[in-house]
Coordinates of C-alpha atoms in Angstrom, one line a residue:
Chain K
G1 CA -116.7 57.7 -98.4
A2 CA -114.7 55.6 -96.0
V3 CA -112.7 52.9 -97.6
V4 CA -111.6 51.4 -94.3
S5 CA -114.2 50.6 -91.6
Q6 CA -113.1 50.2 -88.1
H7 CA -115.5 48.9 -85.4
P8 CA -116.3 49.6 -82.7
S9 CA -115.5 53.3 -82.5
R10 CA -115.7 53.3 -78.8
V11 CA -115.7 50.6 -76.1
I12 CA -115.8 50.7 -72.4
C13 CA -115.3 47.5 -70.4
K14 CA -114.2 46.0 -67.2
S15 CA -110.7 45.0 -66.4
G16 CA -110.0 41.4 -67.3
T17 CA -112.2 41.2 -70.3
S18 CA -111.0 40.7 -73.9
V19 CA -111.9 43.2 -76.6
K20 CA -111.9 42.6 -80.3
I21 CA -111.5 45.4 -82.8
E22 CA -112.3 44.9 -86.5
C23 CA -110.7 46.6 -89.4
R24 CA -112.3 46.1 -92.8
S25 CA -111.3 47.3 -96.2
L26 CA -114.5 48.2 -98.1
D27 CA -113.6 48.5 -101.8
F28 CA -110.2 47.0 -102.1
Q29 CA -108.2 44.0 -101.1
A30 CA -105.8 44.8 -98.3
T31 CA -102.8 42.7 -98.5
T32 CA -101.2 44.4 -95.6
M33 CA -102.8 46.0 -92.5
F34 CA -101.2 48.0 -89.8
W35 CA -102.3 48.5 -86.2
Y36 CA -101.3 51.7 -84.4
R37 CA -101.8 52.8 -80.8
Q38 CA -102.0 56.4 -79.8
F39 CA -101.7 57.8 -76.3
P40 CA -103.2 61.2 -75.5
K41 CA -101.4 64.0 -77.1
K42 CA -98.9 61.6 -78.7
S43 CA -98.1 60.3 -82.1
L44 CA -99.2 57.1 -83.6
M45 CA -97.1 54.2 -82.5
L46 CA -97.0 51.2 -84.8
M47 CA -97.8 48.0 -82.9
A48 CA -97.8 45.4 -85.7
T49 CA -98.0 44.7 -89.3
S50 CA -100.2 41.9 -90.6
N51 CA -100.2 40.2 -94.0
E52 CA -103.1 38.2 -95.1
G53 CA -102.7 34.5 -94.3
S54 CA -99.5 34.9 -92.2
K55 CA -98.5 35.7 -88.7
A56 CA -98.3 39.4 -87.8
T57 CA -95.0 41.1 -87.2
Y58 CA -94.9 42.9 -83.9
E59 CA -92.8 45.9 -83.1
Q60 CA -90.3 45.7 -80.3
G61 CA -92.0 46.0 -76.9
V62 CA -95.4 45.0 -78.0
E63 CA -96.7 41.9 -76.3
K64 CA -97.9 39.3 -78.8
D65 CA -100.0 37.4 -76.3
K66 CA -101.6 40.6 -75.1
F67 CA -102.5 42.0 -78.6
L68 CA -103.6 39.2 -80.8
I69 CA -103.8 40.0 -84.5
N70 CA -105.6 38.0 -87.1
H71 CA -105.7 38.8 -90.8
A72 CA -107.7 35.9 -92.1
S73 CA -108.9 37.5 -95.3
L74 CA -108.0 40.3 -97.7
T75 CA -110.7 42.5 -96.3
L76 CA -110.6 41.9 -92.6
S77 CA -108.0 42.1 -89.8
T78 CA -108.8 41.9 -86.1
L79 CA -107.0 43.1 -83.0
T80 CA -107.9 41.4 -79.8
V81 CA -106.8 42.9 -76.5
T82 CA -106.7 40.0 -74.2
S83 CA -107.4 40.3 -70.5
A84 CA -107.5 44.1 -70.8
H85 CA -106.3 46.3 -67.9
P86 CA -106.6 50.1 -67.4
E87 CA -103.1 50.6 -68.9
D88 CA -104.4 49.2 -72.2
S89 CA -106.8 52.1 -72.4
S90 CA -105.8 54.0 -75.6
F91 CA -106.9 55.0 -79.1
Y92 CA -106.2 52.2 -81.6
I93 CA -106.1 52.9 -85.3
C94 CA -105.8 50.5 -88.2
S95 CA -104.7 51.1 -91.7
A96 CA -104.9 49.0 -94.8
G97 CA -102.8 49.0 -97.9
G98 CA -103.5 47.2 -101.2
Q99 CA -104.8 47.4 -104.7
G100 CA -108.0 49.0 -105.8
A101 CA -109.5 52.2 -107.1
S102 CA -108.5 54.2 -104.0
Y103 CA -104.9 53.0 -104.0
S104 CA -103.6 55.4 -106.6
N105 CA -103.9 58.4 -104.2
Q106 CA -103.0 56.9 -100.9
P107 CA -100.9 53.7 -100.4
Q108 CA -102.6 53.3 -97.0
H109 CA -106.1 54.1 -95.8
F110 CA -106.8 54.7 -92.1
G111 CA -109.8 53.6 -90.1
D112 CA -111.5 56.1 -87.8
G113 CA -110.0 54.6 -84.7
T114 CA -111.3 52.8 -81.6
R115 CA -111.3 54.5 -78.3
L116 CA -110.8 51.8 -75.7
S117 CA -111.4 52.5 -72.0
I118 CA -110.8 49.8 -69.4
L119 CA -112.3 50.4 -66.0
Chain Y
A1 CA -83.1 55.2 -90.7
Q2 CA -86.4 56.7 -91.4
K3 CA -87.5 59.6 -89.3
V4 CA -89.9 62.5 -89.3
T5 CA -89.5 65.5 -87.0
Q6 CA -92.1 68.0 -86.2
A7 CA -90.3 70.4 -83.9
Q8 CA -93.4 72.5 -83.0
T9 CA -95.4 70.7 -80.4
E10 CA -98.1 73.3 -79.9
I11 CA -99.0 76.4 -81.8
S12 CA -101.7 79.0 -81.0
V13 CA -102.7 81.7 -83.5
V14 CA -105.5 84.2 -83.6
E15 CA -108.1 83.6 -86.3
K16 CA -107.2 84.9 -89.7
E17 CA -103.5 84.7 -89.1
D18 CA -101.3 82.6 -91.3
V19 CA -99.5 79.7 -89.7
T20 CA -96.8 77.3 -91.0
L21 CA -96.2 73.9 -89.6
D22 CA -92.8 72.5 -90.1
C23 CA -91.8 69.0 -91.1
V24 CA -88.3 67.6 -91.6
Y25 CA -87.7 64.0 -92.7
E26 CA -84.8 61.6 -92.9
T27 CA -84.5 58.7 -95.3
R28 CA -81.8 57.2 -97.5
D29 CA -84.3 55.9 -100.0
T30 CA -84.6 57.9 -103.2
T31 CA -88.2 57.1 -103.8
Y32 CA -90.7 57.9 -101.0
Y33 CA -94.0 59.7 -100.3
L34 CA -94.7 62.5 -97.9
F35 CA -98.1 63.1 -96.3
W36 CA -99.9 65.5 -94.1
Y37 CA -102.9 64.3 -92.0
K38 CA -105.2 66.3 -89.8
Q39 CA -106.6 64.7 -86.6
P40 CA -109.5 66.6 -85.2
P41 CA -110.6 66.0 -81.6
S42 CA -112.9 63.2 -82.8
G43 CA -109.7 61.2 -83.6
E44 CA -110.0 60.2 -87.2
L45 CA -107.1 60.9 -89.5
V46 CA -108.0 63.1 -92.4
F47 CA -105.8 62.8 -95.4
L48 CA -104.7 66.2 -96.7
I49 CA -101.9 65.7 -99.2
R50 CA -99.5 63.2 -100.7
R51 CA -96.3 64.2 -102.4
N52 CA -93.8 61.8 -104.1
S53 CA -90.1 62.4 -103.9
F54 CA -89.8 63.2 -107.6
D55 CA -92.2 66.1 -107.5
E56 CA -90.9 69.2 -105.8
Q57 CA -93.6 71.5 -107.1
N58 CA -95.3 73.4 -104.4
E59 CA -99.0 72.9 -104.1
I60 CA -101.9 75.1 -103.1
S61 CA -105.4 73.9 -102.2
G62 CA -107.7 76.7 -101.0
R63 CA -106.2 78.1 -97.8
Y64 CA -103.7 75.2 -97.6
S65 CA -100.3 75.2 -99.3
W66 CA -97.3 72.9 -99.1
N67 CA -93.6 73.6 -99.7
F68 CA -91.5 70.6 -100.5
Q69 CA -87.7 71.1 -100.5
K70 CA -85.5 68.1 -101.0
S71 CA -82.4 70.1 -100.4
T72 CA -83.4 70.7 -96.8
S73 CA -85.5 67.5 -96.5
S74 CA -88.5 69.6 -95.5
F75 CA -92.2 69.5 -96.3
N76 CA -93.8 72.4 -94.6
F77 CA -97.5 73.1 -94.5
T78 CA -99.0 76.6 -94.4
I79 CA -102.6 77.5 -93.5
T80 CA -103.6 81.0 -94.7
A81 CA -106.2 83.0 -92.9
S82 CA -106.6 80.4 -90.3
Q83 CA -110.1 79.5 -89.0
V84 CA -111.3 78.0 -85.7
V85 CA -112.1 74.8 -87.6
D86 CA -108.5 74.4 -88.4
S87 CA -107.8 73.6 -84.7
A88 CA -106.5 70.0 -84.7
V89 CA -103.3 68.0 -84.4
Y90 CA -101.5 67.8 -87.7
F91 CA -99.2 64.9 -88.5
C92 CA -96.5 64.7 -91.2
A93 CA -95.7 61.2 -92.4
L94 CA -93.1 59.5 -94.5
G95 CA -94.2 56.4 -96.6
F96 CA -93.0 54.3 -99.4
L97 CA -94.2 52.8 -102.7
D98 CA -94.6 49.4 -101.4
T99 CA -97.9 49.1 -99.5
G100 CA -96.3 46.6 -97.3
N101 CA -94.2 49.4 -95.7
Q102 CA -95.4 51.2 -92.7
F103 CA -95.8 55.0 -92.4
Y104 CA -93.4 56.9 -90.2
F105 CA -95.2 59.6 -88.4
G106 CA -93.9 62.8 -86.8
T107 CA -94.9 63.6 -83.3
G108 CA -97.6 66.0 -84.5
T109 CA -98.3 69.6 -84.0
S110 CA -101.3 70.7 -82.1
L111 CA -102.8 73.8 -83.6
T112 CA -105.2 76.0 -81.7
V113 CA -106.9 78.8 -83.6
I114 CA -108.3 81.4 -81.2
P115 CA -111.4 83.2 -82.3

């Protein structure tokens, strides 16, 4: 079964609204979580790395104020797309790394992604 | 620098044909992991295999096989007797022991299996 739960799987909203995406590790403590963005027919682009209890590290070119990341606990990280516009429409995927029964096979586990559409 | 190259952007094969997806990586680290993921149209990443840098044994799992060659920094993936359900985008990725390190993904190969 899934070890990382990402919610919602799909969201459609109007331009100007803020959207929050949650990423939860279900059976392990995720010391580090990653947020990726994927454009159609493109690879996954790392947006930021978040460590529990500290500020996220953003990749070059990613707007910190646009994409707010919070990693308040060892099982939850959130990505908030603030004042979303059509160009923010994309597929967002989180991954979590940490200790636990599932760690031995994969150092990271991926959520199923969130398809965000801004009208 | 860490880099993964998947030179094949799109591949089409007829059902039951064999197909090999290429992956070439670059890293100066001596300890690393290599992965293959499948991304069907629904979007989720499906883990296929992990290989660590010290294990060059080839692996076979059903119709899937992987050829890891450190001498050429390649980790190629072969699907034997392809099926329509194999149609997806396949990503090769480079990762490291420390869970705090990101994955480096290739650009993906879109495979279409024609019935």
